[in-house]
Coordinates of N, CA and C in Angstrom, one line a residue:
M705 N -9.5 -48.8 9.1 CA -9.5 -48.5 10.5 C -8.5 -47.4 10.8
R706 N -7.3 -47.6 10.4 CA -6.3 -46.6 10.6 C -6.6 -45.2 10.0
F707 N -7.3 -45.3 8.8 CA -7.7 -44.1 8.2 C -8.6 -43.3 9.0
F708 N -9.6 -43.9 9.6 CA -10.7 -43.4 10.5 C -10.0 -42.8 11.8
A709 N -9.0 -43.5 12.3 CA -8.4 -43.1 13.5 C -7.6 -41.8 13.2
F710 N -7.0 -41.8 11.9 CA -6.1 -40.6 11.6 C -7.0 -39.4 11.5
I711 N -8.2 -39.6 10.9 CA -9.2 -38.5 10.7 C -9.6 -38.0 12.1
L712 N -10.0 -38.9 12.9 CA -10.4 -38.5 14.3 C -9.2 -37.7 14.9
V713 N -8.0 -38.1 14.8 CA -7.0 -37.3 15.5 C -6.9 -36.0 14.9
L714 N -6.9 -35.8 13.5 CA -6.9 -34.5 13.0 C -8.0 -33.7 13.4
L715 N -9.3 -34.2 13.5 CA -10.4 -33.5 13.9 C -10.4 -33.0 15.4
S716 N -9.7 -33.8 16.2 CA -9.7 -33.6 17.6 C -8.6 -32.5 18.0
V717 N -7.6 -32.4 17.1 CA -6.6 -31.4 17.4 C -7.2 -29.9 17.1
P718 N -7.2 -29.1 18.2 CA -7.8 -27.7 17.9 C -6.9 -27.0 17.0
L719 N -7.5 -26.5 16.0 CA -6.8 -25.7 15.0 C -6.9 -24.3 15.4
Q720 N -5.8 -23.7 15.6 CA -5.8 -22.3 16.0 C -5.1 -21.5 14.9
A721 N -5.9 -20.5 14.4 CA -5.4 -19.6 13.4 C -4.7 -18.4 14.0
Q722 N -3.5 -18.2 13.7 CA -2.8 -17.0 14.2 C -3.4 -15.8 13.5
S723 N -3.7 -14.7 14.3 CA -4.1 -13.4 13.6 C -2.9 -12.8 13.1
L724 N -3.2 -12.2 11.8 CA -2.1 -11.4 11.3 C -2.1 -10.0 11.6
K725 N -0.9 -9.5 11.8 CA -0.9 -8.0 12.2 C -0.5 -7.3 10.8
I726 N -1.4 -6.5 10.5 CA -1.3 -5.8 9.2 C -1.3 -4.3 9.4
G727 N -0.6 -3.6 8.6 CA -0.4 -2.2 8.7 C -0.6 -1.6 7.4
Y728 N -1.1 -0.4 7.2 CA -1.2 0.4 6.1 C -0.5 1.7 6.1
I729 N 0.1 2.1 5.0 CA 0.9 3.5 5.0 C 0.3 4.2 3.8
N730 N 0.0 5.4 4.0 CA -0.3 6.3 3.0 C 1.0 6.9 2.4
I731 N 1.5 6.2 1.4 CA 2.9 6.5 0.9 C 2.9 8.0 0.3
D732 N 2.0 8.3 -0.4 CA 2.0 9.7 -1.0 C 2.1 10.8 0.0
H733 N 1.3 10.7 1.0 CA 1.3 11.6 2.1 C 2.7 11.5 2.9
L734 N 3.2 10.4 3.1 CA 4.4 10.1 3.9 C 5.6 10.8 3.1
V735 N 5.7 10.5 1.8 CA 6.8 11.0 1.0 C 6.7 12.6 1.0
S736 N 5.5 13.1 0.6 CA 5.5 14.6 0.4 C 5.5 15.4 1.7
S737 N 5.3 14.7 2.8 CA 5.4 15.5 4.1 C 6.7 15.2 4.9
S738 N 7.4 14.3 4.4 CA 8.7 14.0 5.1 C 9.7 15.1 5.0
P739 N 10.5 15.3 6.1 CA 11.4 16.4 6.1 C 12.5 16.2 5.0
Q740 N 12.7 14.9 4.8 CA 13.8 14.6 3.7 C 13.4 15.0 2.4
F741 N 12.1 14.8 2.0 CA 11.5 15.3 0.7 C 11.5 16.7 0.6
I742 N 11.1 17.4 1.7 CA 11.2 18.9 1.7 C 12.5 19.5 1.5
Q743 N 13.5 18.9 2.2 CA 14.9 19.3 2.0 C 15.4 19.0 0.7
A744 N 15.1 17.9 0.1 CA 15.6 17.6 -1.3 C 15.0 18.5 -2.3
N745 N 13.7 18.8 -2.1 CA 13.1 19.9 -3.0 C 13.8 21.2 -3.0
Q746 N 14.2 21.6 -1.7 CA 14.8 22.8 -1.6 C 16.3 22.8 -2.2
V747 N 16.9 21.7 -2.1 CA 18.2 21.5 -2.7 C 18.1 21.5 -4.2
V748 N 17.1 20.9 -4.8 CA 17.0 20.8 -6.2 C 16.6 22.3 -6.7
I749 N 15.8 23.0 -6.0 CA 15.5 24.4 -6.5 C 16.7 25.3 -6.4
K750 N 17.5 25.1 -5.4 CA 18.7 25.9 -5.3 C 19.7 25.6 -6.4
V751 N 19.9 24.2 -6.6 CA 20.8 23.8 -7.6 C 20.5 24.4 -9.1
F752 N 19.2 24.3 -9.4 CA 18.7 24.7 -10.7 C 18.3 26.3 -10.8
Q753 N 18.4 26.9 -9.7 CA 18.0 28.4 -9.8 C 18.8 29.2 -10.8
P754 N 20.1 29.0 -10.9 CA 20.9 29.8 -11.8 C 20.5 29.5 -13.3
Q755 N 20.2 28.2 -13.6 CA 19.8 27.9 -14.9 C 18.4 28.5 -15.3
E756 N 17.6 28.4 -14.3 CA 16.2 29.1 -14.4 C 16.3 30.6 -14.7
K757 N 17.2 31.2 -13.9 CA 17.4 32.6 -14.1 C 18.0 33.0 -15.5
Q758 N 18.8 32.1 -16.0 CA 19.5 32.2 -17.3 C 18.4 32.1 -18.4
L759 N 17.4 31.2 -18.2 CA 16.4 31.0 -19.2 C 15.4 32.2 -19.2
L760 N 15.2 32.7 -18.0 CA 14.3 33.9 -17.9 C 15.0 35.2 -18.5
A761 N 16.3 35.3 -18.4 CA 17.0 36.4 -19.0 C 16.9 36.2 -20.5
L762 N 17.2 35.1 -21.0 CA 17.1 34.8 -22.5 C 15.7 35.0 -23.0
S763 N 14.7 34.7 -22.3 CA 13.3 35.0 -22.7 C 13.1 36.5 -22.7
K764 N 13.6 37.2 -21.8 CA 13.5 38.7 -21.8 C 14.2 39.3 -23.0
Q765 N 15.4 38.7 -23.2 CA 16.2 39.2 -24.4 C 15.4 39.0 -25.7
I766 N 14.7 37.9 -25.8 CA 13.9 37.6 -27.0 C 12.8 38.5 -27.1
Q767 N 12.1 38.8 -26.0 CA 11.0 39.7 -26.0 C 11.4 41.1 -26.3
L768 N 12.6 41.5 -25.8 CA 13.1 43.0 -26.1 C 13.4 43.0 -27.7
S769 N 14.0 41.9 -28.2 CA 14.4 41.9 -29.6 C 13.2 41.9 -30.5
A770 N 12.2 41.2 -30.0 CA 10.9 41.2 -30.8 C 10.2 42.5 -30.8
D771 N 10.2 43.2 -29.6 CA 9.6 44.6 -29.5 C 10.3 45.5 -30.3
T772 N 11.6 45.5 -30.2 CA 12.5 46.4 -31.0 C 12.3 46.1 -32.6
F773 N 12.2 44.9 -32.9 CA 12.0 44.6 -34.3 C 10.6 45.2 -34.8
N774 N 9.6 45.0 -34.0 CA 8.3 45.4 -34.3 C 8.2 46.9 -34.5
K775 N 9.0 47.6 -33.5 CA 9.0 49.2 -33.6 C 9.7 49.6 -34.9
N776 N 10.8 48.9 -35.2 CA 11.7 49.5 -36.2 C 11.5 48.8 -37.5
S777 N 10.6 47.8 -37.7 CA 10.5 47.0 -38.9 C 10.3 47.8 -40.2
K778 N 9.5 48.9 -40.0 CA 9.1 49.6 -41.2 C 10.4 50.5 -41.7
T779 N 11.3 50.7 -40.9 CA 12.5 51.5 -41.3 C 13.6 50.6 -41.8
L780 N 13.5 49.3 -41.5 CA 14.6 48.3 -41.9 C 14.4 47.9 -43.4
T781 N 15.6 47.6 -43.9 CA 15.6 47.1 -45.3 C 15.2 45.6 -45.2
Q782 N 14.9 45.0 -46.3 CA 14.5 43.6 -46.5 C 15.5 42.8 -45.9
V783 N 16.8 43.0 -46.2 CA 18.0 42.2 -45.7 C 18.0 42.4 -44.2
E784 N 17.9 43.6 -43.6 CA 18.0 43.8 -42.2 C 16.8 43.0 -41.5
R785 N 15.7 43.1 -42.1 CA 14.5 42.4 -41.5 C 14.7 40.9 -41.4
K786 N 15.3 40.4 -42.5 CA 15.6 38.9 -42.5 C 16.6 38.5 -41.4
T787 N 17.6 39.4 -41.4 CA 18.7 39.2 -40.4 C 18.2 39.2 -38.9
E788 N 17.3 40.1 -38.7 CA 16.7 40.3 -37.4 C 15.7 39.1 -37.0
I789 N 15.0 38.7 -38.0 CA 14.1 37.6 -37.8 C 14.9 36.3 -37.6
K790 N 16.0 36.1 -38.3 CA 16.8 34.9 -38.0 C 17.5 35.0 -36.7
K791 N 17.9 36.2 -36.3 CA 18.5 36.4 -34.9 C 17.4 35.9 -33.9
I792 N 16.2 36.5 -34.0 CA 15.2 36.2 -33.0 C 14.8 34.7 -33.0
A793 N 14.7 34.1 -34.2 CA 14.4 32.6 -34.3 C 15.6 31.8 -33.7
N794 N 16.8 32.3 -33.9 CA 17.9 31.5 -33.3 C 17.9 31.6 -31.7
L795 N 17.6 32.8 -31.2 CA 17.4 32.9 -29.8 C 16.3 32.0 -29.2
E796 N 15.2 32.1 -30.0 CA 14.0 31.1 -29.5 C 14.4 29.7 -29.6
R797 N 15.1 29.3 -30.6 CA 15.6 27.9 -30.7 C 16.6 27.6 -29.5
Q798 N 17.5 28.5 -29.3 CA 18.3 28.3 -28.1 C 17.5 28.2 -26.8
L799 N 16.6 29.1 -26.6 CA 15.7 29.0 -25.4 C 15.1 27.7 -25.3
K800 N 14.5 27.2 -26.4 CA 13.8 25.9 -26.4 C 14.8 24.7 -26.0
Q801 N 15.9 24.8 -26.6 CA 16.9 23.7 -26.3 C 17.3 23.8 -24.9
Q802 N 17.7 25.0 -24.4 CA 18.1 25.1 -23.0 C 16.9 24.7 -22.0
A803 N 15.8 25.0 -22.3 CA 14.6 24.7 -21.5 C 14.4 23.1 -21.5
Q804 N 14.5 22.5 -22.6 CA 14.4 21.0 -22.7 C 15.5 20.3 -21.9
A805 N 16.8 20.9 -22.1 CA 17.9 20.3 -21.3 C 17.7 20.5 -19.8
L806 N 17.1 21.7 -19.4 CA 17.0 21.8 -18.0 C 15.9 20.9 -17.5
K807 N 14.8 20.7 -18.2 CA 13.8 19.9 -17.9 C 14.2 18.4 -17.6
K808 N 15.0 18.0 -18.5 CA 15.7 16.6 -18.4 C 16.5 16.5 -17.2
Q809 N 17.3 17.5 -17.0 CA 18.3 17.4 -15.7 C 17.4 17.5 -14.5
L810 N 16.4 18.4 -14.5 CA 15.6 18.4 -13.3 C 14.8 17.1 -13.1
K811 N 14.3 16.5 -14.2 CA 13.6 15.2 -13.9 C 14.5 14.2 -13.4
L812 N 15.7 14.1 -13.9 CA 16.8 13.1 -13.4 C 17.1 13.3 -12.0
K813 N 17.3 14.6 -11.6 CA 17.7 15.0 -10.2 C 16.6 14.6 -9.3
N814 N 15.3 14.9 -9.7 CA 14.1 14.6 -8.9 C 14.0 13.1 -8.7
E815 N 14.3 12.4 -9.8 CA 14.1 10.9 -9.7 C 15.2 10.3 -8.8
Q816 N 16.4 10.9 -8.7 CA 17.5 10.5 -7.9 C 17.1 10.8 -6.4
E817 N 16.6 11.9 -6.2 CA 16.3 12.3 -4.8 C 15.2 11.5 -4.3
L818 N 14.2 11.3 -5.1 CA 13.0 10.5 -4.7 C 13.4 9.0 -4.5
S819 N 14.3 8.5 -5.2 CA 14.8 7.1 -5.0 C 15.5 7.0 -3.6
K820 N 16.3 8.0 -3.3 CA 16.9 8.0 -2.0 C 15.9 8.0 -0.9
I821 N 14.9 8.8 -1.0 CA 13.9 9.0 0.0 C 13.1 7.6 0.0
Q822 N 12.8 7.1 -1.0 CA 11.9 5.8 -1.1 C 12.8 4.7 -0.4
D823 N 14.1 4.7 -0.7 CA 15.0 3.7 0.1 C 15.0 3.8 1.5
L824 N 15.1 5.1 2.0 CA 15.0 5.4 3.4 C 13.7 4.9 4.0
I825 N 12.6 5.4 3.4 CA 11.3 5.0 3.8 C 11.1 3.5 3.9
N826 N 11.6 2.8 2.9 CA 11.5 1.3 2.9 C 12.3 0.7 4.1
R827 N 13.4 1.3 4.3 CA 14.2 0.8 5.5 C 13.5 1.0 6.8
V828 N 12.9 2.2 6.9 CA 12.2 2.5 8.2 C 11.0 1.6 8.3
I829 N 10.3 1.4 7.2 CA 9.1 0.4 7.2 C 9.5 -0.9 7.7
K830 N 10.6 -1.4 7.1 CA 11.1 -2.7 7.6 C 11.5 -2.8 9.1
Q831 N 12.1 -1.7 9.5 CA 12.5 -1.7 10.9 C 11.3 -1.7 11.8
V832 N 10.3 -0.9 11.5 CA 9.1 -0.8 12.2 C 8.4 -2.2 12.2
A833 N 8.3 -2.8 11.0 CA 7.6 -4.1 10.9 C 8.3 -5.1 11.7
E834 N 9.6 -5.1 11.8 CA 10.3 -6.1 12.6 C 10.2 -5.8 14.1
D835 N 10.4 -4.6 14.4 CA 10.2 -4.1 15.8 C 8.8 -4.4 16.4
Q836 N 7.8 -4.2 15.6 CA 6.4 -4.3 16.2 C 5.8 -5.6 15.6
N837 N 6.5 -6.5 15.1 CA 6.0 -7.8 14.7 C 4.8 -7.8 13.7
F838 N 5.0 -6.9 12.6 CA 3.9 -6.9 11.6 C 4.2 -8.1 10.7
D839 N 3.1 -8.6 10.2 CA 3.2 -9.7 9.2 C 3.1 -9.1 7.8
L840 N 2.4 -7.9 7.7 CA 2.2 -7.4 6.4 C 1.9 -6.0 6.5
I841 N 2.7 -5.2 5.6 CA 2.4 -3.8 5.5 C 2.2 -3.4 4.1
L842 N 1.1 -2.7 3.9 CA 0.7 -2.3 2.5 C 0.8 -0.8 2.3
Y843 N 1.2 -0.4 1.0 CA 1.2 1.0 0.8 C 0.8 1.5 -0.6
Q844 N 0.3 0.6 -1.4 CA -0.2 1.0 -2.7 C -1.4 0.2 -3.0
E845 N -2.3 0.8 -3.9 CA -3.5 0.1 -4.3 C -4.3 -0.6 -3.4
V846 N -4.7 0.1 -2.3 CA -5.6 -0.4 -1.3 C -6.9 0.3 -1.4
A847 N -8.0 -0.5 -1.5 CA -9.3 0.2 -1.7 C -9.8 0.7 -0.4
Y848 N -9.4 0.1 0.8 CA -9.9 0.5 2.0 C -8.8 0.1 3.1
A849 N -8.7 1.0 4.1 CA -7.8 0.6 5.2 C -8.4 1.4 6.4
S850 N -8.7 0.8 7.5 CA -9.2 1.4 8.6 C -8.1 2.2 9.3
K851 N -8.5 3.1 10.2 CA -7.7 4.0 11.0 C -6.7 3.2 11.9
K852 N -7.3 2.0 12.4 CA -6.5 1.2 13.4 C -5.3 0.6 12.8
I853 N -5.3 0.4 11.5 CA -4.1 -0.3 10.8 C -3.3 0.8 10.1
N854 N -3.7 2.0 10.2 CA -2.9 3.1 9.4 C -1.7 3.5 10.3
I855 N -0.5 3.1 9.9 CA 0.7 3.3 10.6 C 1.5 4.4 10.0
T856 N 0.9 5.3 9.2 CA 1.6 6.4 8.5 C 2.3 7.3 9.7
P857 N 1.5 7.6 10.7 CA 2.1 8.5 11.7 C 3.3 7.9 12.4
I858 N 3.4 6.6 12.6 CA 4.5 6.0 13.2 C 5.8 6.1 12.3
I859 N 5.6 5.8 11.0 CA 6.7 5.9 10.0 C 7.1 7.4 9.9
S860 N 6.2 8.3 9.7 CA 6.5 9.7 9.8 C 7.3 10.2 10.9
Q861 N 6.9 9.8 12.1 CA 7.7 10.1 13.2 C 9.1 9.7 13.2
K862 N 9.3 8.4 12.8 CA 10.7 7.8 12.7 C 11.5 8.6 11.6
L863 N 10.8 9.0 10.6 CA 11.6 9.7 9.6 C 12.0 11.1 10.1
R864 N 11.1 11.7 10.8 CA 11.5 13.0 11.5 C 12.6 12.8 12.5
L865 N 12.6 11.8 13.2 CA 13.7 11.5 14.2 C 15.1 11.3 13.4
L866 N 15.0 10.6 12.3 CA 16.2 10.4 11.5 C 16.8 11.7 10.9
F867 N 15.8 12.7 10.7 CA 16.2 13.9 10.1 C 16.9 14.9 11.1
E868 N 16.5 14.7 12.3 CA 17.1 15.7 13.3 C 18.5 15.4 13.6

């Protein structure tokens, strides 16, 4: 009898489900259009511009050496040809090594800058979520998100305000 009374009490209590407040962010668009990302790209370009110019100069030097060798190869002795070929090969090796080192440095710097931006975006997302009582905010691997839950413009605006 108590069991039936317990069941009746449970069934008579109106069950109200709270609706969840869900938001979606297009993270790729948000990152690439944020002023912080644009500024970071400009800084990276400026930092690595001298090394890029150095690589271009070395490449031009190699091309000039190769052109000169091709013009004068018929008048050079066997020893002089071997010497010039080694010189050009060494320059090409040097160019390849410097290009690989620059690529690694550039990748590392880009990862560092992107990490800073992602941390900032995550802080802004958390702030917006708390301020506007969101229960869930998604930004990766979503098959569909309606425009009414897309809060990308809100986050983007907050990032612009932080930049000013």
